[in-house]
C-alpha positions as CSV (number, residue, x, y, z in Angstrom):
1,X,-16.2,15.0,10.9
2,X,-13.0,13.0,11.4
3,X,-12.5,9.3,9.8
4,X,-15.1,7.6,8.2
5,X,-16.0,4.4,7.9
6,X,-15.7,2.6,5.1
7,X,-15.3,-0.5,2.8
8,X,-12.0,-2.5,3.8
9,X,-10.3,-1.8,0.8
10,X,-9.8,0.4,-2.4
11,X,-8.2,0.2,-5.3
12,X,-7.6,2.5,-8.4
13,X,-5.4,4.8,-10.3
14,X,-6.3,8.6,-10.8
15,X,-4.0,11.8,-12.1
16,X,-3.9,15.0,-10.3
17,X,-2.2,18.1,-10.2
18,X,-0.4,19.6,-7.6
19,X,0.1,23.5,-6.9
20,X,3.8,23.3,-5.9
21,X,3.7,26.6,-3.6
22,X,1.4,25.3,-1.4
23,X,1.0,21.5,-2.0
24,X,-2.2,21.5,-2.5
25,X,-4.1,19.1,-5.1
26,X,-7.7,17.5,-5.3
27,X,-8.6,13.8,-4.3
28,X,-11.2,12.5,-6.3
29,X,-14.5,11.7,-4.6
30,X,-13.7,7.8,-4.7
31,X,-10.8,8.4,-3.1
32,X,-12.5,10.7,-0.4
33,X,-14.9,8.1,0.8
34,X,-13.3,5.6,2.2
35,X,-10.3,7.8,3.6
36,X,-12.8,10.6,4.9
37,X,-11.1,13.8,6.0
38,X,-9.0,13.2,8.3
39,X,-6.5,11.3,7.1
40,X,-2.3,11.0,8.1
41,X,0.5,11.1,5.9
42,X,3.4,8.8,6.5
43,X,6.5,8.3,3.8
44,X,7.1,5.2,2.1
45,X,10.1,3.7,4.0
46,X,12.2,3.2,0.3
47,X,11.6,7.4,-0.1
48,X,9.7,6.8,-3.1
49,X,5.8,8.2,-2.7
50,X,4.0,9.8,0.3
51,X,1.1,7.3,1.7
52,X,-2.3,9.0,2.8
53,X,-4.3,6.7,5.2
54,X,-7.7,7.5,7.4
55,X,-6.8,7.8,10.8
56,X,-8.3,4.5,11.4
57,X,-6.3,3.0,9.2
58,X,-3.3,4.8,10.7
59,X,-4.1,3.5,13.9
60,X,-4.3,0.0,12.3
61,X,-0.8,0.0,10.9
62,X,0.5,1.5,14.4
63,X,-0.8,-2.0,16.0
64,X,0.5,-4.1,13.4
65,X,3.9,-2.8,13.6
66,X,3.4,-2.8,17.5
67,X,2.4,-6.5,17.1
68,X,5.2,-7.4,15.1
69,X,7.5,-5.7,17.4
70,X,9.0,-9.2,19.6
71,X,9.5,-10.3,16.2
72,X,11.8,-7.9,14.7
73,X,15.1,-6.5,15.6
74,X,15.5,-3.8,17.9
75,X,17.0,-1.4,15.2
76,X,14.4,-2.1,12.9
77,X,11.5,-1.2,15.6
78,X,13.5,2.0,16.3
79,X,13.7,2.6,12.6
80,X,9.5,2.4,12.4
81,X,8.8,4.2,15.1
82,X,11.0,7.0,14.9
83,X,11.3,7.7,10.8
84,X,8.4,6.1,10.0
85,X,5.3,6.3,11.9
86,X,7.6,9.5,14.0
87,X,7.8,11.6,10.9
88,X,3.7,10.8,10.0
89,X,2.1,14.2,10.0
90,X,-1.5,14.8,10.0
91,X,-3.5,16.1,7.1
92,X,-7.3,17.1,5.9
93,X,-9.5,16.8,2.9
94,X,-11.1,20.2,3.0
95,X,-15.1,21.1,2.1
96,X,-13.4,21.3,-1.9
97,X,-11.6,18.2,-1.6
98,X,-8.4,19.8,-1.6
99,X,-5.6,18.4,0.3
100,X,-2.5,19.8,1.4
101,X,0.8,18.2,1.5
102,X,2.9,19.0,4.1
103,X,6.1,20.9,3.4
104,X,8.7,18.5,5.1
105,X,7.0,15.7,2.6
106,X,7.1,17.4,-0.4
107,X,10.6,16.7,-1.7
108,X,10.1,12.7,-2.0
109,X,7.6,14.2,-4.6
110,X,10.9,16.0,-6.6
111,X,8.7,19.3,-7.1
112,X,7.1,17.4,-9.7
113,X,3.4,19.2,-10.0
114,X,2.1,16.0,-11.6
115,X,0.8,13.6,-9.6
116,X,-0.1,9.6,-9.6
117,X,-2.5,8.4,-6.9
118,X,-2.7,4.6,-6.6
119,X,-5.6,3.8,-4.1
120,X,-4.0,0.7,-2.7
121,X,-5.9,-1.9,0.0
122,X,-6.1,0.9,2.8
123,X,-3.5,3.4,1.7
124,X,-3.2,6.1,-1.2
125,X,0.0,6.3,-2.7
126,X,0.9,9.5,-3.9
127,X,4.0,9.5,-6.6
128,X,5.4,12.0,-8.7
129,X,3.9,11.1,-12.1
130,X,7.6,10.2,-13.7
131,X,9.1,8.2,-10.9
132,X,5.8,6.2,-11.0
133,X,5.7,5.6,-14.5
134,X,9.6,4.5,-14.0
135,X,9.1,2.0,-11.7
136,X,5.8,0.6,-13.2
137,X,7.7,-0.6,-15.9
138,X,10.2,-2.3,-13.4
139,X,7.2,-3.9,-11.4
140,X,5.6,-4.7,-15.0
141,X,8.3,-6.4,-16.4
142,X,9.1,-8.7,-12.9
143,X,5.2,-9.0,-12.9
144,X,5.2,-10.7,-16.7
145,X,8.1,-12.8,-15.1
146,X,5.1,-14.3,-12.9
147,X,2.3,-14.0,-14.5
148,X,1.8,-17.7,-15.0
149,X,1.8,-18.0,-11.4
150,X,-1.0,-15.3,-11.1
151,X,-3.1,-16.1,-14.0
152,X,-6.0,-18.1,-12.7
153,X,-6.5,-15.6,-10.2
154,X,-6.8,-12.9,-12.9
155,X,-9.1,-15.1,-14.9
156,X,-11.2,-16.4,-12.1
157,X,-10.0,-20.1,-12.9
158,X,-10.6,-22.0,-9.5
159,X,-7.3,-24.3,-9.1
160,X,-7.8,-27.7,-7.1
161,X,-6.1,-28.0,-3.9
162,X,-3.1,-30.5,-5.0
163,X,-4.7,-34.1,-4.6
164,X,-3.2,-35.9,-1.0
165,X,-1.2,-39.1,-1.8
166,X,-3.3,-41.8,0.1
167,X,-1.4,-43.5,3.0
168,X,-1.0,-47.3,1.6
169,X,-0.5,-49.6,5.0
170,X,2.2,-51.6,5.0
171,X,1.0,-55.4,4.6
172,X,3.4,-58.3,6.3
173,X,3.7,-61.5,4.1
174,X,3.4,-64.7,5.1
175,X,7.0,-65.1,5.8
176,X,7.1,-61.3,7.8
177,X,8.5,-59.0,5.2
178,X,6.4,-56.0,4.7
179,X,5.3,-55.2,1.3
């Protein structure tokens, strides 16, 4: 059936559980829509969750990092391409909606058989549920550190564009000095 296509974004948090002999756990149906099934896995660079995207989205994050490339150091390019977008593997969401992990992936998930998924813009996190309830409370606590700068957004409050100082001419007396 291969990719689907799909709203540009998703967003939500679900709980799964994983079969840790063969990887194996079930993506809800809101997460199957937009990421249809064929999907790719690629590991977050800090080691921390796996990331499931269509292969349209895939392809997506290939050109942007292929855009960016002028733009970033050599090493880091080599770094992307080789253990990032290198060590991707591809994946399907079966008939069941069952999806297989792949074995090389599974130890960023610590054999944990409790799973977090975090639909994310065009990518599905996948955590171990205690590392992700670990750093939620790091990204909470930096997040109330902000929220004032994040507020009206969350409230819907429409902020005015800061109001332009008008230019004031310059006006020459009688005697030449400006004023």
């Amino acid at each position: 059936m291969g990719s689907k296509s799909k709203e540009p974004h998703f967003y939500g948090m679900f709980e799964a559980a994983m079969d840790n002999k063969t990887g194996r756990f079930i993506v809800p149906t809101v997460v199957y829509r937009p990421l249809g099934d064929r999907v790719r896995f690629t590991v977050d660079p800090l080691g921390r969750f796996l990331e499931v995207r269509s292969e349209d989205d895939f392809q997506a994050l290939v050109d942007r990092i292929n855009q960016a490339e002028a733009s970033l150091p050599v090493e880091v390019i080599t770094a992307l391409r080789m253990d990032y977008l290198g060590f991707s593997s591809e994946g399907q969401i079966d008939g069941s909606l069952r999806l297989v992990v792949p074995k090389r992936m599974r130890d960023v998930l610590a054999d944990e058989d409790d799973l977090v998924l975090v639909a994310v813009k065009d990518c599905l996190q996948v955590w171990g549920a205690r590392r992700y309830r670990a750093e939620r409370q790091a990204r909470m606590k930096e997040f109330a550190g902000r929220y004032q700068d994040v507020q009206h957004l969350i409230m819907g409050i429409a902020r005015p564009e800061p109001a332009a100082f008008p230019v004031v001419a310059s006006v020459a007396s009688d005697d030449g000095d400006e004023r």
